[in-house]
Coordinates of C-alpha atoms in Angstrom, one line a residue:
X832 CA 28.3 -26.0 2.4
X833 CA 25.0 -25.1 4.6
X834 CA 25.2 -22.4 6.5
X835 CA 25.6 -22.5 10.3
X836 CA 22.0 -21.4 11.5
X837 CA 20.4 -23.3 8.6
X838 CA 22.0 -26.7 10.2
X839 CA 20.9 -25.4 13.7
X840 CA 17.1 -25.2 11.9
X841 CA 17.6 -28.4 10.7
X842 CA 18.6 -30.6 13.4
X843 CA 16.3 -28.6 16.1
X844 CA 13.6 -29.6 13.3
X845 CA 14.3 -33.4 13.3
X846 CA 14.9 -33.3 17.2
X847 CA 11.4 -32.5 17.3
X848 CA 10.1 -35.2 14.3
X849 CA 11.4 -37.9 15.6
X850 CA 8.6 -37.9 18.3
X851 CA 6.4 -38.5 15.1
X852 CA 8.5 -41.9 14.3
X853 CA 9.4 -40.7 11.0
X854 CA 10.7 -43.2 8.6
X855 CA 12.5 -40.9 5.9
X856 CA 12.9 -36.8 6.2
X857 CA 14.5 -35.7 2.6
X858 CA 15.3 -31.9 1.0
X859 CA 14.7 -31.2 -2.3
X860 CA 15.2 -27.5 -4.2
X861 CA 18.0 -25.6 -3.1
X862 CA 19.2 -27.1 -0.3
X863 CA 19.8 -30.4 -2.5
X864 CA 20.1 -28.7 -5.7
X865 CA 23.9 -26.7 -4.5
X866 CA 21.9 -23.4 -4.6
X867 CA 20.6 -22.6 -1.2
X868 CA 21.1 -19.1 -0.2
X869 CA 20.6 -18.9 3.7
X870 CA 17.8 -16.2 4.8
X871 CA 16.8 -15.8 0.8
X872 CA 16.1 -19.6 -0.1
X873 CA 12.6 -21.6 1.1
X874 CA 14.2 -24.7 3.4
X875 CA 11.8 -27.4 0.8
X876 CA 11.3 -30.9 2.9
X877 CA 9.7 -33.7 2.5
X878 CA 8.7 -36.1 5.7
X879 CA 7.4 -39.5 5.5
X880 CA 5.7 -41.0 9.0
X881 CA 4.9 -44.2 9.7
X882 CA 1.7 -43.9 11.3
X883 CA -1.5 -42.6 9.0
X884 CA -1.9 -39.1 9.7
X885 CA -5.1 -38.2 11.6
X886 CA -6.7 -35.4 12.9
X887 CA -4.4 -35.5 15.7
X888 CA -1.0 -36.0 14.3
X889 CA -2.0 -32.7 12.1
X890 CA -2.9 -30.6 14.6
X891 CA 0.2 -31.5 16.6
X892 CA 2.0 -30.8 13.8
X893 CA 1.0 -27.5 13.5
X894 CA 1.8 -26.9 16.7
X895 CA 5.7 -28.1 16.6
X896 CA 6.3 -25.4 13.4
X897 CA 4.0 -22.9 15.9
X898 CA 6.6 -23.8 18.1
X899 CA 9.8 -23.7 15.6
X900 CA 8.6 -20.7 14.0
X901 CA 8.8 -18.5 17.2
X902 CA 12.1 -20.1 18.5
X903 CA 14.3 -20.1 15.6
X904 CA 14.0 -16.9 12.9
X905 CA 14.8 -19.4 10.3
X906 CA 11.8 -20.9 10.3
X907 CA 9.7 -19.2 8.3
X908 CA 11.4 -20.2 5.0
X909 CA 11.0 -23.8 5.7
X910 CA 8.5 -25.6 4.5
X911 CA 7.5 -29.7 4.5
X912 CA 4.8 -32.2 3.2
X913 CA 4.3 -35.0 5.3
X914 CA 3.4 -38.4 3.5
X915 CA 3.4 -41.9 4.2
X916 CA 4.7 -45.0 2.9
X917 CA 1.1 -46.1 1.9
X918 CA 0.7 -42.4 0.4
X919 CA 3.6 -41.7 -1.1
X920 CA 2.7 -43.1 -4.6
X921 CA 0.8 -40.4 -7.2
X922 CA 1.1 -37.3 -7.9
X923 CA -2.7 -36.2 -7.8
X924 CA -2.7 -36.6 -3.8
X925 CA -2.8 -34.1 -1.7
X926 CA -0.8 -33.8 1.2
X927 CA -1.0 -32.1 4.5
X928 CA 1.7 -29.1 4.5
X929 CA 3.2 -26.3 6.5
X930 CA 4.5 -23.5 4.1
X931 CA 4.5 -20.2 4.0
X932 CA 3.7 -19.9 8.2
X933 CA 0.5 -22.1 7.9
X934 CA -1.2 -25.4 7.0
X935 CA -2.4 -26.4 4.1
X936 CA -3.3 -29.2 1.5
X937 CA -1.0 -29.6 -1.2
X938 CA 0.4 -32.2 -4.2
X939 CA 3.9 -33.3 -4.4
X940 CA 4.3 -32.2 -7.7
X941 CA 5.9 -34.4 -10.4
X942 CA 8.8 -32.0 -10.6
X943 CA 9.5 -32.0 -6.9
X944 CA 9.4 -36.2 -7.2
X945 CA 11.3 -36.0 -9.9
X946 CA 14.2 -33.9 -8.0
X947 CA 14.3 -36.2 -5.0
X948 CA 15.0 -39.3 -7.1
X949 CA 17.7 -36.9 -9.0
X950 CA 19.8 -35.6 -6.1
X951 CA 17.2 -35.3 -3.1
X952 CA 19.4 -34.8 0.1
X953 CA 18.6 -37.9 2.6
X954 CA 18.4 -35.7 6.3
X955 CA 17.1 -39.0 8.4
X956 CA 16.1 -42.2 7.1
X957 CA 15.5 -44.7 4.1
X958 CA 16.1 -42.8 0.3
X959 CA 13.5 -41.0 -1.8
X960 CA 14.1 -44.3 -4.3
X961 CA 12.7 -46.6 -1.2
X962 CA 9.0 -45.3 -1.7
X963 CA 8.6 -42.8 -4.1
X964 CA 7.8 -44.7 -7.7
X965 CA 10.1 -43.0 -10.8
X966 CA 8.1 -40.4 -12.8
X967 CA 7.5 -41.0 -16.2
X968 CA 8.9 -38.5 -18.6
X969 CA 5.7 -38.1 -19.9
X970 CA 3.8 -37.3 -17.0
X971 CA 7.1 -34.8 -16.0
X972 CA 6.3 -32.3 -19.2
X973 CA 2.7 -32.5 -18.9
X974 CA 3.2 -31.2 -15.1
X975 CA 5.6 -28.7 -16.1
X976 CA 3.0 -26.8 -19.4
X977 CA -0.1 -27.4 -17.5
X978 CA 1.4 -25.2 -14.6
X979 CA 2.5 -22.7 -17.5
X980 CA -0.6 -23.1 -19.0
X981 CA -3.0 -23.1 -16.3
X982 CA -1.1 -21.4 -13.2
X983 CA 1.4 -18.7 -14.7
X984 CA 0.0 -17.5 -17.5
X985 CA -3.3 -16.0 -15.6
X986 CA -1.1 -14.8 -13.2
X987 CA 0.9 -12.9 -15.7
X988 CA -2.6 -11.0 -16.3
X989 CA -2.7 -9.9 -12.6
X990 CA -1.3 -6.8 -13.1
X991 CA -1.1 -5.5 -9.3
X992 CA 1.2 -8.7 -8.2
X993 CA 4.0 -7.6 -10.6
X994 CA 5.3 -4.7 -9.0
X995 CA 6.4 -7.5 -5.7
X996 CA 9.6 -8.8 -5.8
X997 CA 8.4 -12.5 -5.3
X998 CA 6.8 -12.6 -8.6
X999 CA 9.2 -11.3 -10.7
X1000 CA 11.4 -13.5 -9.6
X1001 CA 9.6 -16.5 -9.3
X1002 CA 7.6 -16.0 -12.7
X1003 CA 10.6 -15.6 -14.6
X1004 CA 13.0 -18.3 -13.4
X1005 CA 10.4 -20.8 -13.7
X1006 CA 9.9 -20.4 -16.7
X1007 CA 13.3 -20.7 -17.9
X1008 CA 13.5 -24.2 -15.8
X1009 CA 10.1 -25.4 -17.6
X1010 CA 11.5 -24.4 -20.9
X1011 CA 14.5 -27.0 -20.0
X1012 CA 12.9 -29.7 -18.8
X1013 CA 10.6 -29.5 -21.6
X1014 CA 13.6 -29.3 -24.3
X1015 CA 16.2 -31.4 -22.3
X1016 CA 14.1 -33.3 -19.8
X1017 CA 16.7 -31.7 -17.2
X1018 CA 15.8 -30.1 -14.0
X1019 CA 18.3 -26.8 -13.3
X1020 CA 18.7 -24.6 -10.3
X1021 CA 17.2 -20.5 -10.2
X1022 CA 21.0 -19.4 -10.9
X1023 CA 21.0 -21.9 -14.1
X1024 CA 18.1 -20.6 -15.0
X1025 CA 19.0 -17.2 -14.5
X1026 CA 22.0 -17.2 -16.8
X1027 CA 19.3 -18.8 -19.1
X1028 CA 17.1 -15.8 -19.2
X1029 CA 18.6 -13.3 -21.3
X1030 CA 18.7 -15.7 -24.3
X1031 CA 15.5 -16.7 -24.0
X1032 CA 14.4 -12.9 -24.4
X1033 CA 14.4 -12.4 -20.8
X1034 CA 14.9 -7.8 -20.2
X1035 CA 18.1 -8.0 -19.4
X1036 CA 17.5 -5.4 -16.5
X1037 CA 15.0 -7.6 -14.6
X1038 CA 17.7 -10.6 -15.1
X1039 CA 20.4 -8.0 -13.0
X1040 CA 17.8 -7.2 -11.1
X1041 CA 17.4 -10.2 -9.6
X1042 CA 20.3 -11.5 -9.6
X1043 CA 21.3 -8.8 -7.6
X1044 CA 18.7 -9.7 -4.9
X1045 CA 19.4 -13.4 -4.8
X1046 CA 23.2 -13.6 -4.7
X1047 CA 23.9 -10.0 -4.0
X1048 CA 22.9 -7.2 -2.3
X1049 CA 19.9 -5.4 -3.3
X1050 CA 18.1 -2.5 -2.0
X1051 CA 14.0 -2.2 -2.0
X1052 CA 13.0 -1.3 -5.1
X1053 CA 11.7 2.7 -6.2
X1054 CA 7.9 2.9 -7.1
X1055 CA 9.1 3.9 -10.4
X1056 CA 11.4 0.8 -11.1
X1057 CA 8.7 -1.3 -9.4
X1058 CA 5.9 -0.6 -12.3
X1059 CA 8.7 -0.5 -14.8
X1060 CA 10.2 -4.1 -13.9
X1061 CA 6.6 -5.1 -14.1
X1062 CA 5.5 -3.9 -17.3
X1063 CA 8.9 -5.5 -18.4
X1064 CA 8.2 -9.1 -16.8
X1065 CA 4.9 -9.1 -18.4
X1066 CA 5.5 -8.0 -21.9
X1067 CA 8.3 -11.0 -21.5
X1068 CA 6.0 -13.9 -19.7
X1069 CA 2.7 -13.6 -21.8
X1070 CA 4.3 -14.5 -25.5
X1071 CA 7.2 -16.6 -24.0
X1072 CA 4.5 -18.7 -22.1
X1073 CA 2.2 -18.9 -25.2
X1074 CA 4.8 -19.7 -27.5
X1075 CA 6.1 -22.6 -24.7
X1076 CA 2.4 -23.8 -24.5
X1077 CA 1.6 -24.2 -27.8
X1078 CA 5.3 -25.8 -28.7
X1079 CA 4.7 -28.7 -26.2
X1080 CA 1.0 -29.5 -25.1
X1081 CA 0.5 -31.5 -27.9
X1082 CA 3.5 -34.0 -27.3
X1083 CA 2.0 -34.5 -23.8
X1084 CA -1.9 -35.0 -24.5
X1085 CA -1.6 -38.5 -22.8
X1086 CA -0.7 -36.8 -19.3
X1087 CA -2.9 -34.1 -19.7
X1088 CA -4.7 -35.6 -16.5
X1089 CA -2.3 -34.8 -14.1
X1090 CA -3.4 -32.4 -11.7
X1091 CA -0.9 -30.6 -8.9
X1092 CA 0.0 -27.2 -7.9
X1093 CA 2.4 -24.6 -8.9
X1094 CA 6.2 -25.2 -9.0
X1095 CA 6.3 -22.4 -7.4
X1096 CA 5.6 -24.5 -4.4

C-alpha cells in the first residue's frame, strides 16, 4: 500500500499535468515493482503528452516541479521523462527529464521499458502496451552489460565516491539485478536483489549494511566504516563485473548498438 503523503505527491502531481493534456502518466521501479519505501525510494514516472514538446512546454515544465519541489517535501525523490506518442518508440532517444531537482536529457532505457510492459502502474491514462513497442530480449541483455561494462565498472575505479551511501548501495544491487536478467531474463526488485548478494560473493557486512538503511533504521556511517565498506564494495564490483562482462557480451554482439544511460536512472 502507498503511503499517505506519497499519494498526496501523486495526485497534487497529476492535478498539475493535466494542464499539459497528458495522454498516459505511468510508474515504474518501486512504486510498481511492491518495493517502494516512502522518503528512501526515487518516485520513477513516466508522462506521455500529446502535444510535441517545445521550448515552451519544457520550460514550463520546469517550472511546475520548481513549484512541486518547494510545496511538497516529497518531491525531491520524484522523478519523470516526458515523451510522446510520436516519441515513444526506441530506446536511443533522449528525453527531456526532471530528476534529481533539475532538467535534463535522458534515454528510457530498455530496462525501464521493459518494466512498464511487466507490471508498470497506470496513474492516468491509456497502458504502457498502447505506445511503447515490446523490447526484444536481445536488445534487453545488451542494455543491461553495456551499462556494467561501460557505466559501473569505471565507476568502481573512482575511489572517492565509495565512501557515499548512494553508491554502495546502488552499485551493488544493480548488479545483482543485471546478473538476473542476464541469467533468467527476469527483472527483480533492490530487496530481491539484496537477498541475492551474499551468494553472489557480495561482503556480507555491506549486504546488512544496507539493508539496514533501506528497510531499517540506520545511523550515518563512522569515517572508519565509510573507507572500510568502500574498499569492501570495490574489491567485490571490479571481478564480479568483469567476470559478468566477459560471460555475456558475446551472446549480445547484435545489440551492441544500443546506446542509453545508467539503470541507475
Amino acid at each position: 500500500m502507498t503511503d499517505e503523503a506519497t499519494v498526496r505527491l501523486l495526485d497534487r502531481f497529476l492535478a498539475d499535468l493535466r494542464a499539459f493534456d497528458p495522454v498516459a502518466l505511468w510508474a515504474h521501479g518501486s512504486l510498481a515493482g511492491g518495493d517502494y519505501q516512502e522518503r528512501r525510494s526515487d518516485l520513477d514516472l513516466v508522462a506521455v503528452l500529446d502535444d510535441p514538446v517545445r521550448f515552451g512546454t519544457v520550460r514550463e515544465l520546469i517550472r511546475l516541479h520548481r513549484r512541486l519541489c518547494a510545496d511538497e517535501p516529497l518531491a525531491g525523490k520524484l522523478h519523470c521523462s516526458y515523451l510522446t506518442p510520436g516519441t515513444a518508440a526506441g530506446a536511443e532517444r533522449s528525453y527531456i527529464t526532471w530528476a534529481h531537482n533539475g532538467p535534463m536529457y535522458r534515454p528510457v532505457t530498455p530496462v525501464t521499458r521493459r518494466e512498464l510492459h511487466a507490471f508498470g502502474r497506470v496513474l492516468h491514462g491509456v497502458p504502457p502496451a498502447d505506445l511503447l513497442p515490446p523490447v526484444p530480449e536481445g536488445e534487453l541483455r545488451a542494455f543491461v552489460v553495456r551499462d556494467q561494462e561501460e557505466y559501473w565498472r569505471p565507476t568502481v575505479d573512482r575511489a572517492r565516491l565509495w565512501t557515499r551511501d548512494v553508491w554502495v548501495d546502488l552499485g551493488t544491487v544493480t548488479f545483482a539485478r543485471a546478473t538476473v536478467t542476464l541469467r533468467d531474463g527476469r527483472l527483480i526488485s533492490k530487496g530481491e536483489a539484496l537477498g541475492l548478494l551474499p551468494g553472489l560473493g557480495a561482503p556480507a557486512e555491506v549486504v546488512d549494511d544496507i539493508g539496514r538503511r533501506r528497510y531499517g533504521d540506520a545511523a550515518p556511517p563512522t569515517r572508519a566504516w565509510a573507507r572500510r565498506r568502500a574498499e569492501l564494495t570495490r574489491d567485490f564490483l571490479g571481478p564480479a563485473i568483469d567476470g559478468l562482462v566477459t560471460r555475456y557480451e558475446g551472446s549480445t554482439s547484435g545489440w551492441r548498438k544500443v546506446r542509453g544511460g545508467s539503470t541507475r536512472a
